[in-house]
């Protein structure tokens, strides 16, 4: 992984960690993640991209309002679980 790719992944990891730790709420995370992912200019390794893309899908499926959430949509707890999985997958041991 190049230094540019590492820095990019560190940005995603920091955003995920802020959400997981409760420093930012789900709505703030949703807005930040969607913006970052949609505007990403760095080409990442395939496996890393796939993890971040899966997270993008989960963020897109998220709705805090149960009345607006689709049948396959995610609630706060499911989004948090997805963020934890993604952070573990993109962060080396």
PDB file of C-alpha atoms in Angstrom:
ATOM      1  CA  UNK A   1       0.000   0.000   0.000  1.00  0.00           C
ATOM      2  CA  UNK A   2       1.370   3.424  -0.899  1.00  0.00           C
ATOM      3  CA  UNK A   3       1.729   6.243   1.621  1.00  0.00           C
ATOM      4  CA  UNK A   4      -1.176   8.031  -0.094  1.00  0.00           C
ATOM      5  CA  UNK A   5      -3.369   4.945   0.262  1.00  0.00           C
ATOM      6  CA  UNK A   6      -2.355   4.505   3.907  1.00  0.00           C
ATOM      7  CA  UNK A   7      -3.234   8.119   4.673  1.00  0.00           C
ATOM      8  CA  UNK A   8      -6.588   7.672   2.941  1.00  0.00           C
ATOM      9  CA  UNK A   9      -7.395   4.519   4.923  1.00  0.00           C
ATOM     10  CA  UNK A  10      -6.324   6.260   8.142  1.00  0.00           C
ATOM     11  CA  UNK A  11      -8.936   8.940   7.398  1.00  0.00           C
ATOM     12  CA  UNK A  12     -11.666   6.326   7.115  1.00  0.00           C
ATOM     13  CA  UNK A  13     -10.403   4.580  10.250  1.00  0.00           C
ATOM     14  CA  UNK A  14     -10.473   7.841  12.205  1.00  0.00           C
ATOM     15  CA  UNK A  15     -14.044   8.582  11.106  1.00  0.00           C
ATOM     16  CA  UNK A  16     -15.167   5.057  11.984  1.00  0.00           C
ATOM     17  CA  UNK A  17     -13.421   5.244  15.376  1.00  0.00           C
ATOM     18  CA  UNK A  18     -15.087   8.562  16.209  1.00  0.00           C
ATOM     19  CA  UNK A  19     -18.487   7.023  15.524  1.00  0.00           C
ATOM     20  CA  UNK A  20     -17.741   3.798  17.398  1.00  0.00           C
ATOM     21  CA  UNK A  21     -16.450   5.682  20.438  1.00  0.00           C
ATOM     22  CA  UNK A  22     -19.495   7.961  20.517  1.00  0.00           C
ATOM     23  CA  UNK A  23     -17.577  11.151  19.728  1.00  0.00           C
ATOM     24  CA  UNK A  24     -19.944  11.677  16.796  1.00  0.00           C
ATOM     25  CA  UNK A  25     -23.515  10.501  16.379  1.00  0.00           C
ATOM     26  CA  UNK A  26     -24.903   8.339  13.581  1.00  0.00           C
ATOM     27  CA  UNK A  27     -26.236  11.306  11.585  1.00  0.00           C
ATOM     28  CA  UNK A  28     -22.862  13.063  11.645  1.00  0.00           C
ATOM     29  CA  UNK A  29     -21.098   9.829  10.706  1.00  0.00           C
ATOM     30  CA  UNK A  30     -23.558   9.192   7.882  1.00  0.00           C
ATOM     31  CA  UNK A  31     -23.020  12.641   6.390  1.00  0.00           C
ATOM     32  CA  UNK A  32     -19.222  12.487   6.775  1.00  0.00           C
ATOM     33  CA  UNK A  33     -18.860   8.971   5.388  1.00  0.00           C
ATOM     34  CA  UNK A  34     -21.078   9.573   2.373  1.00  0.00           C
ATOM     35  CA  UNK A  35     -19.203  12.771   1.538  1.00  0.00           C
ATOM     36  CA  UNK A  36     -15.771  11.168   1.949  1.00  0.00           C
ATOM     37  CA  UNK A  37     -16.601   8.035  -0.028  1.00  0.00           C
ATOM     38  CA  UNK A  38     -18.361   9.824  -2.893  1.00  0.00           C
ATOM     39  CA  UNK A  39     -15.458  12.265  -3.286  1.00  0.00           C
ATOM     40  CA  UNK A  40     -12.602   9.803  -2.840  1.00  0.00           C
ATOM     41  CA  UNK A  41      -9.825  10.314  -5.397  1.00  0.00           C
ATOM     42  CA  UNK A  42      -7.372   7.691  -4.132  1.00  0.00           C
ATOM     43  CA  UNK A  43      -7.499   4.279  -5.765  1.00  0.00           C
ATOM     44  CA  UNK A  44      -7.376   1.774  -2.936  1.00  0.00           C
ATOM     45  CA  UNK A  45      -6.387  -1.903  -2.955  1.00  0.00           C
ATOM     46  CA  UNK A  46      -9.323  -4.086  -4.026  1.00  0.00           C
ATOM     47  CA  UNK A  47      -9.978  -5.714  -0.644  1.00  0.00           C
ATOM     48  CA  UNK A  48      -9.884  -2.385   1.202  1.00  0.00           C
ATOM     49  CA  UNK A  49     -12.152  -0.777  -1.362  1.00  0.00           C
ATOM     50  CA  UNK A  50     -14.624  -3.649  -1.065  1.00  0.00           C
ATOM     51  CA  UNK A  51     -14.804  -3.226   2.717  1.00  0.00           C
ATOM     52  CA  UNK A  52     -15.327   0.533   2.424  1.00  0.00           C
ATOM     53  CA  UNK A  53     -17.865   0.037  -0.369  1.00  0.00           C
ATOM     54  CA  UNK A  54     -19.829  -2.411   1.799  1.00  0.00           C
ATOM     55  CA  UNK A  55     -19.821   0.201   4.553  1.00  0.00           C
ATOM     56  CA  UNK A  56     -21.056   2.764   2.028  1.00  0.00           C
ATOM     57  CA  UNK A  57     -23.978   0.472   1.225  1.00  0.00           C
ATOM     58  CA  UNK A  58     -24.771   0.092   4.907  1.00  0.00           C
ATOM     59  CA  UNK A  59     -24.569   3.847   5.489  1.00  0.00           C
ATOM     60  CA  UNK A  60     -26.859   4.366   2.513  1.00  0.00           C
ATOM     61  CA  UNK A  61     -29.337   1.819   3.940  1.00  0.00           C
ATOM     62  CA  UNK A  62     -29.282   3.486   7.368  1.00  0.00           C
ATOM     63  CA  UNK A  63     -32.213   5.485   8.682  1.00  0.00           C
ATOM     64  CA  UNK A  64     -32.642   6.703  12.227  1.00  0.00           C
ATOM     65  CA  UNK A  65     -36.405   6.933  11.728  1.00  0.00           C
ATOM     66  CA  UNK A  66     -38.111   3.522  11.889  1.00  0.00           C
ATOM     67  CA  UNK A  67     -41.043   4.873   9.892  1.00  0.00           C
ATOM     68  CA  UNK A  68     -38.751   5.826   7.001  1.00  0.00           C
ATOM     69  CA  UNK A  69     -36.512   2.745   7.168  1.00  0.00           C
ATOM     70  CA  UNK A  70     -37.017   0.172   4.439  1.00  0.00           C
ATOM     71  CA  UNK A  71     -37.433  -3.503   5.260  1.00  0.00           C
ATOM     72  CA  UNK A  72     -33.730  -4.111   4.610  1.00  0.00           C
ATOM     73  CA  UNK A  73     -32.611  -0.799   6.117  1.00  0.00           C
ATOM     74  CA  UNK A  74     -30.278  -0.497   9.067  1.00  0.00           C
ATOM     75  CA  UNK A  75     -30.971   1.038  12.478  1.00  0.00           C
ATOM     76  CA  UNK A  76     -28.435   2.699  14.784  1.00  0.00           C
ATOM     77  CA  UNK A  77     -27.222  -0.557  16.356  1.00  0.00           C
ATOM     78  CA  UNK A  78     -26.799  -2.280  12.998  1.00  0.00           C
ATOM     79  CA  UNK A  79     -24.878   0.683  11.593  1.00  0.00           C
ATOM     80  CA  UNK A  80     -22.604   0.636  14.634  1.00  0.00           C
ATOM     81  CA  UNK A  81     -21.982  -3.098  14.201  1.00  0.00           C
ATOM     82  CA  UNK A  82     -21.129  -2.543  10.547  1.00  0.00           C
ATOM     83  CA  UNK A  83     -18.727   0.261  11.458  1.00  0.00           C
ATOM     84  CA  UNK A  84     -16.964  -2.022  13.944  1.00  0.00           C
ATOM     85  CA  UNK A  85     -16.614  -4.781  11.318  1.00  0.00           C
ATOM     86  CA  UNK A  86     -15.287  -2.308   8.769  1.00  0.00           C
ATOM     87  CA  UNK A  87     -12.771  -0.764  11.136  1.00  0.00           C
ATOM     88  CA  UNK A  88     -11.472  -4.223  12.086  1.00  0.00           C
ATOM     89  CA  UNK A  89     -11.199  -5.179   8.414  1.00  0.00           C
ATOM     90  CA  UNK A  90      -9.261  -2.095   7.292  1.00  0.00           C
ATOM     91  CA  UNK A  91      -6.997  -1.795  10.350  1.00  0.00           C
ATOM     92  CA  UNK A  92      -3.974  -4.089  10.465  1.00  0.00           C
ATOM     93  CA  UNK A  93      -3.425  -6.045  13.674  1.00  0.00           C
TER      94      UNK A  93
END
